[in-house]
mmCIF file of C-alpha atoms in Angstrom:
data_model
loop_
_atom_site.group_PDB
_atom_site.id
_atom_site.type_symbol
_atom_site.label_atom_id
_atom_site.label_comp_id
_atom_site.label_asym_id
_atom_site.label_seq_id
_atom_site.Cartn_x
_atom_site.Cartn_y
_atom_site.Cartn_z
ATOM 1 C CA MET J 1 122.137 -10.035 19.875
ATOM 2 C CA ALA J 2 121.917 -10.664 23.515
ATOM 3 C CA GLU J 3 124.489 -8.261 24.347
ATOM 4 C CA LYS J 4 123.672 -7.111 27.413
ATOM 5 C CA ALA J 5 123.340 -3.476 27.276
ATOM 6 C CA SER J 6 125.785 -1.525 30.143
ATOM 7 C CA GLU J 7 123.587 -0.315 32.838
ATOM 8 C CA ILE J 8 124.396 3.207 33.663
ATOM 9 C CA ARG J 9 123.836 3.835 37.509
ATOM 10 C CA VAL J 10 123.328 7.333 38.684
ATOM 11 C CA ILE J 11 123.584 8.569 42.244
ATOM 12 C CA ASP J 12 121.369 11.285 43.133
ATOM 13 C CA LYS J 13 123.771 13.250 45.967
ATOM 14 C CA ARG J 14 121.139 16.029 46.283
ATOM 15 C CA TRP J 15 119.848 16.069 49.927
ATOM 16 C CA TRP J 16 116.419 16.787 49.018
ATOM 17 C CA ALA J 17 116.164 13.513 46.882
ATOM 18 C CA ARG J 18 117.372 11.048 49.468
ATOM 19 C CA ALA J 19 114.817 9.380 51.130
ATOM 20 C CA ASP J 20 113.914 10.292 54.700
ATOM 21 C CA SER J 21 115.973 8.068 56.886
ATOM 22 C CA GLY J 22 114.091 8.839 60.040
ATOM 23 C CA ASP J 23 117.260 10.433 61.918
ATOM 24 C CA SER J 24 116.323 14.265 61.812
ATOM 25 C CA SER J 25 119.133 15.199 63.853
ATOM 26 C CA ALA J 26 121.520 13.649 61.614
ATOM 27 C CA ASP J 27 119.449 14.787 58.250
ATOM 28 C CA THR J 28 119.424 17.969 59.874
ATOM 29 C CA THR J 29 123.302 18.163 60.066
ATOM 30 C CA GLU J 30 123.838 16.729 56.562
ATOM 31 C CA ARG J 31 121.354 19.034 55.112
ATOM 32 C CA VAL J 32 123.576 22.171 56.618
ATOM 33 C CA ALA J 33 126.741 20.158 55.290
ATOM 34 C CA LEU J 34 125.488 20.275 52.252
ATOM 35 C CA LYS J 35 123.989 23.784 51.587
ATOM 36 C CA PRO J 36 125.370 25.743 48.763
ATOM 37 C CA THR J 37 127.683 28.140 49.111
ATOM 38 C CA TYR J 38 126.060 30.993 47.814
ATOM 39 C CA VAL J 39 123.049 30.561 49.828
ATOM 40 C CA GLU J 40 125.305 30.442 53.007
ATOM 41 C CA ASP J 41 127.211 33.642 51.782
ATOM 42 C CA LEU J 42 123.519 35.221 51.242
ATOM 43 C CA GLU J 43 122.703 34.167 54.928
ATOM 44 C CA ARG J 44 126.029 35.571 56.284
ATOM 45 C CA ARG J 45 125.222 39.393 54.309
ATOM 46 C CA LEU J 46 121.792 39.127 55.590
ATOM 47 C CA ALA J 47 123.155 38.778 59.012
ATOM 48 C CA ASP J 48 125.750 41.526 58.797
ATOM 49 C CA THR J 49 122.930 43.714 57.233
ATOM 50 C CA THR J 50 120.230 43.103 60.022
ATOM 51 C CA ALA J 51 123.315 44.133 62.459
ATOM 52 C CA GLN J 52 124.226 47.127 60.545
ATOM 53 C CA LEU J 53 120.301 48.283 60.613
ATOM 54 C CA GLN J 54 120.208 47.660 64.190
ATOM 55 C CA ASN J 55 123.743 49.611 64.677
ATOM 56 C CA ALA J 56 122.021 52.843 62.454
ATOM 57 C CA LEU J 57 118.596 52.287 64.619
ATOM 58 C CA THR J 58 120.513 52.728 67.815
ATOM 59 C CA GLU J 59 122.614 55.496 66.572
ATOM 60 C CA ARG J 60 119.589 57.372 65.475
ATOM 61 C CA ARG J 61 117.861 57.106 68.668
ATOM 62 C CA ARG J 62 120.823 58.572 70.396
ATOM 63 C CA VAL J 63 121.316 61.326 68.101
ATOM 64 C CA VAL J 64 117.681 62.131 68.419
ATOM 65 C CA ASP J 65 118.009 61.604 72.423
ATOM 66 C CA ASP J 66 120.551 64.119 72.246
ATOM 67 C CA PHE J 67 118.810 66.791 70.006
ATOM 68 C CA GLU J 68 116.366 66.571 72.103
ATOM 69 C CA GLN J 69 118.318 67.371 75.408
ATOM 70 C CA ALA J 70 120.107 70.292 73.679
ATOM 71 C CA ARG J 71 116.390 71.512 72.223
ATOM 72 C CA THR J 72 115.565 71.710 75.842
ATOM 73 C CA ARG J 73 118.870 73.064 77.288
ATOM 74 C CA ILE J 74 118.631 75.694 74.515
ATOM 75 C CA ARG J 75 115.228 77.016 75.790
ATOM 76 C CA ARG J 76 116.152 77.011 79.282
ATOM 77 C CA ASP J 77 118.954 78.980 78.646
ATOM 78 C CA VAL J 78 116.757 81.394 76.639
ATOM 79 C CA ALA J 79 114.186 81.876 79.087
ATOM 80 C CA ARG J 80 116.884 82.412 81.492
ATOM 81 C CA GLU J 81 118.857 85.346 79.122
ATOM 82 C CA VAL J 82 115.338 86.780 78.623
ATOM 83 C CA GLU J 83 114.786 86.733 82.619
ATOM 84 C CA ARG J 84 118.514 88.710 83.014
ATOM 85 C CA GLY J 85 117.534 91.181 80.552
ATOM 86 C CA LYS J 86 114.252 91.981 81.957
ATOM 87 C CA ARG J 87 115.822 92.103 85.219
ATOM 88 C CA SER J 88 118.697 94.548 84.408
ATOM 89 C CA VAL J 89 115.961 96.894 82.228
ATOM 90 C CA LEU J 90 113.949 96.664 85.677
ATOM 91 C CA ILE J 91 116.729 97.569 88.123
ATOM 92 C CA GLU J 92 117.318 100.551 85.679
ATOM 93 C CA LEU J 93 113.932 101.812 85.983
ATOM 94 C CA LEU J 94 113.599 101.371 89.839
ATOM 95 C CA ASP J 95 116.296 104.664 89.617
ATOM 96 C CA VAL J 96 113.118 106.436 88.285
ATOM 97 C CA VAL J 97 110.731 105.244 91.013
ATOM 98 C CA ASP J 98 113.580 106.402 93.682
ATOM 99 C CA ASN J 99 113.295 110.008 92.080
ATOM 100 C CA LEU J 100 109.617 110.028 91.849
ATOM 101 C CA ASP J 101 110.140 109.135 95.615
ATOM 102 C CA ARG J 102 112.087 111.906 96.346
ATOM 103 C CA ALA J 103 110.400 114.508 94.430
ATOM 104 C CA ILE J 104 107.172 113.535 96.321
ATOM 105 C CA ALA J 105 108.963 113.703 99.716
ATOM 106 C CA ALA J 106 110.294 117.002 98.847
ATOM 107 C CA ALA J 107 107.221 118.459 98.158
ATOM 108 C CA GLY J 108 105.842 117.612 101.535
ATOM 109 C CA GLU J 109 102.397 116.220 102.262
ATOM 110 C CA GLU J 110 101.008 119.583 102.909
ATOM 111 C CA SER J 111 101.375 120.809 99.559
ATOM 112 C CA ALA J 112 98.468 119.873 97.177
ATOM 113 C CA SER J 113 99.568 121.800 93.886
ATOM 114 C CA PRO J 114 98.440 119.980 90.706
ATOM 115 C CA LEU J 115 102.079 119.613 90.339
ATOM 116 C CA LEU J 116 102.575 117.024 93.385
ATOM 117 C CA ARG J 117 99.084 114.986 92.457
ATOM 118 C CA GLY J 118 100.829 114.516 89.110
ATOM 119 C CA VAL J 119 104.008 113.171 90.121
ATOM 120 C CA GLN J 120 101.984 111.292 92.768
ATOM 121 C CA LEU J 121 99.465 109.820 90.224
ATOM 122 C CA VAL J 122 102.726 108.918 87.500
ATOM 123 C CA HIS J 123 104.547 107.184 90.560
ATOM 124 C CA ASP J 124 101.228 105.063 91.663
ATOM 125 C CA GLN J 125 100.931 104.185 88.187
ATOM 126 C CA PHE J 126 104.616 103.598 87.355
ATOM 127 C CA LEU J 127 104.560 100.755 90.734
ATOM 128 C CA ALA J 128 101.073 99.592 89.144
ATOM 129 C CA LYS J 129 102.807 98.585 86.007
ATOM 130 C CA LEU J 130 106.340 97.087 87.894
ATOM 131 C CA GLU J 131 103.446 95.108 89.948
ATOM 132 C CA SER J 132 102.119 93.746 87.225
ATOM 133 C CA LEU J 133 105.393 92.394 85.873
ATOM 134 C CA GLY J 134 105.779 90.776 89.103
ATOM 135 C CA VAL J 135 108.095 93.263 90.793
ATOM 136 C CA MET J 136 106.934 94.189 94.320
ATOM 137 C CA ARG J 137 108.517 96.535 97.248
ATOM 138 C CA VAL J 138 110.378 94.490 99.881
ATOM 139 C CA PRO J 139 108.527 95.057 102.774
ATOM 140 C CA ALA J 140 110.864 97.176 105.335
ATOM 141 C CA LEU J 141 109.989 100.107 107.467
ATOM 142 C CA GLY J 142 109.021 98.323 111.307
ATOM 143 C CA HIS J 143 109.829 95.266 110.254
ATOM 144 C CA PRO J 144 112.849 93.276 111.477
ATOM 145 C CA PHE J 145 116.063 93.675 109.775
ATOM 146 C CA ASP J 146 116.913 90.532 107.313
ATOM 147 C CA ALA J 147 120.355 90.391 105.869
ATOM 148 C CA VAL J 148 118.741 89.357 102.690
ATOM 149 C CA HIS J 149 116.584 91.532 101.961
ATOM 150 C CA HIS J 150 117.833 94.926 103.581
ATOM 151 C CA GLU J 151 121.112 96.251 103.579
ATOM 152 C CA ALA J 152 121.816 98.504 106.784
ATOM 153 C CA ILE J 153 123.795 101.688 105.596
ATOM 154 C CA ALA J 154 123.353 103.156 109.116
ATOM 155 C CA THR J 155 122.434 102.543 112.739
ATOM 156 C CA ALA J 156 120.240 104.289 115.039
ATOM 157 C CA PRO J 157 120.381 104.082 119.187
ATOM 158 C CA VAL J 158 117.065 103.275 120.367
ATOM 159 C CA ASP J 159 116.035 102.774 124.383
ATOM 160 C CA ASP J 160 113.348 100.649 123.914
ATOM 161 C CA ALA J 161 114.368 97.102 123.379
ATOM 162 C CA SER J 162 111.665 96.200 121.242
ATOM 163 C CA LYS J 163 112.828 98.635 118.409
ATOM 164 C CA ASP J 164 116.208 96.845 118.570
ATOM 165 C CA GLY J 165 117.025 95.250 115.430
ATOM 166 C CA ILE J 166 114.004 96.919 113.697
ATOM 167 C CA VAL J 167 114.187 99.186 110.607
ATOM 168 C CA LEU J 168 113.623 102.671 111.461
ATOM 169 C CA ALA J 169 113.962 104.477 108.472
ATOM 170 C CA VAL J 170 114.188 103.276 104.492
ATOM 171 C CA VAL J 171 116.871 105.205 102.531
ATOM 172 C CA LYS J 172 116.011 103.354 99.258
ATOM 173 C CA GLU J 173 113.340 100.809 98.835
ATOM 174 C CA GLY J 174 114.424 97.132 97.837
ATOM 175 C CA TYR J 175 112.353 95.306 95.187
ATOM 176 C CA THR J 176 111.834 91.461 94.430
ATOM 177 C CA ILE J 177 110.762 89.895 91.148
ATOM 178 C CA GLY J 178 108.815 86.502 91.902
ATOM 179 C CA ASP J 179 111.180 84.976 94.372
ATOM 180 C CA GLU J 180 114.793 86.818 93.639
ATOM 181 C CA LEU J 181 115.299 89.972 94.973
ATOM 182 C CA LEU J 182 116.610 92.631 92.538
ATOM 183 C CA ARG J 183 117.701 95.017 94.808
ATOM 184 C CA PRO J 184 117.564 95.085 98.499
ATOM 185 C CA ALA J 185 116.083 97.835 100.678
ATOM 186 C CA SER J 186 118.854 100.573 102.244
ATOM 187 C CA VAL J 187 117.746 101.034 105.945
ATOM 188 C CA ILE J 188 118.469 102.159 109.116
ATOM 189 C CA VAL J 189 118.233 100.114 111.715
ATOM 190 C CA GLY J 190 117.731 100.777 115.326
ATOM 191 C CA THR J 191 120.412 99.481 117.885
ATOM 192 C CA LEU J 192 119.654 99.374 121.618
ATOM 193 C CA THR J 193 121.623 101.597 123.693
ATOM 194 C CA ARG J 194 122.729 100.604 127.494
#
């Protein structure tokens, strides 16, 4: 039986089974064209997921930055409110100092009664406590009038030109806390008469 067996010829079309042709750019193009669609789908999904991850990380950074800015703003607002509350309490306490000043002035310098000495000690201690909180008296008596720190409630005629615009008397002391004015000093200012 000399029958010739029919040859079955199989052509392997898989790209990795082909012999290297030497043309790498054509080979790469063929390889890309021959990729299974499942791999392409996975690569596309990977690229989409990577982009979503980058967007999420960017959004997270933005939210964290917003949170830090809000935290800083809240701290600043709380500190400002604490200072405002402190100022309002101190302004109320200044009336007590004014009353102590009046009591000492009414008793007079020549009277050395124990009550006057006690009031003077309370007055001095109160001022020392206010100074420890940063409250200072505004220099007024004998100083040039300063519209920022002084409030002129009256003027008094003076003949001496060197006393023109100078504070002659303090009706109510002024106070500052740090660089801020708590209350201006109520003063009487000298004006030159001609």
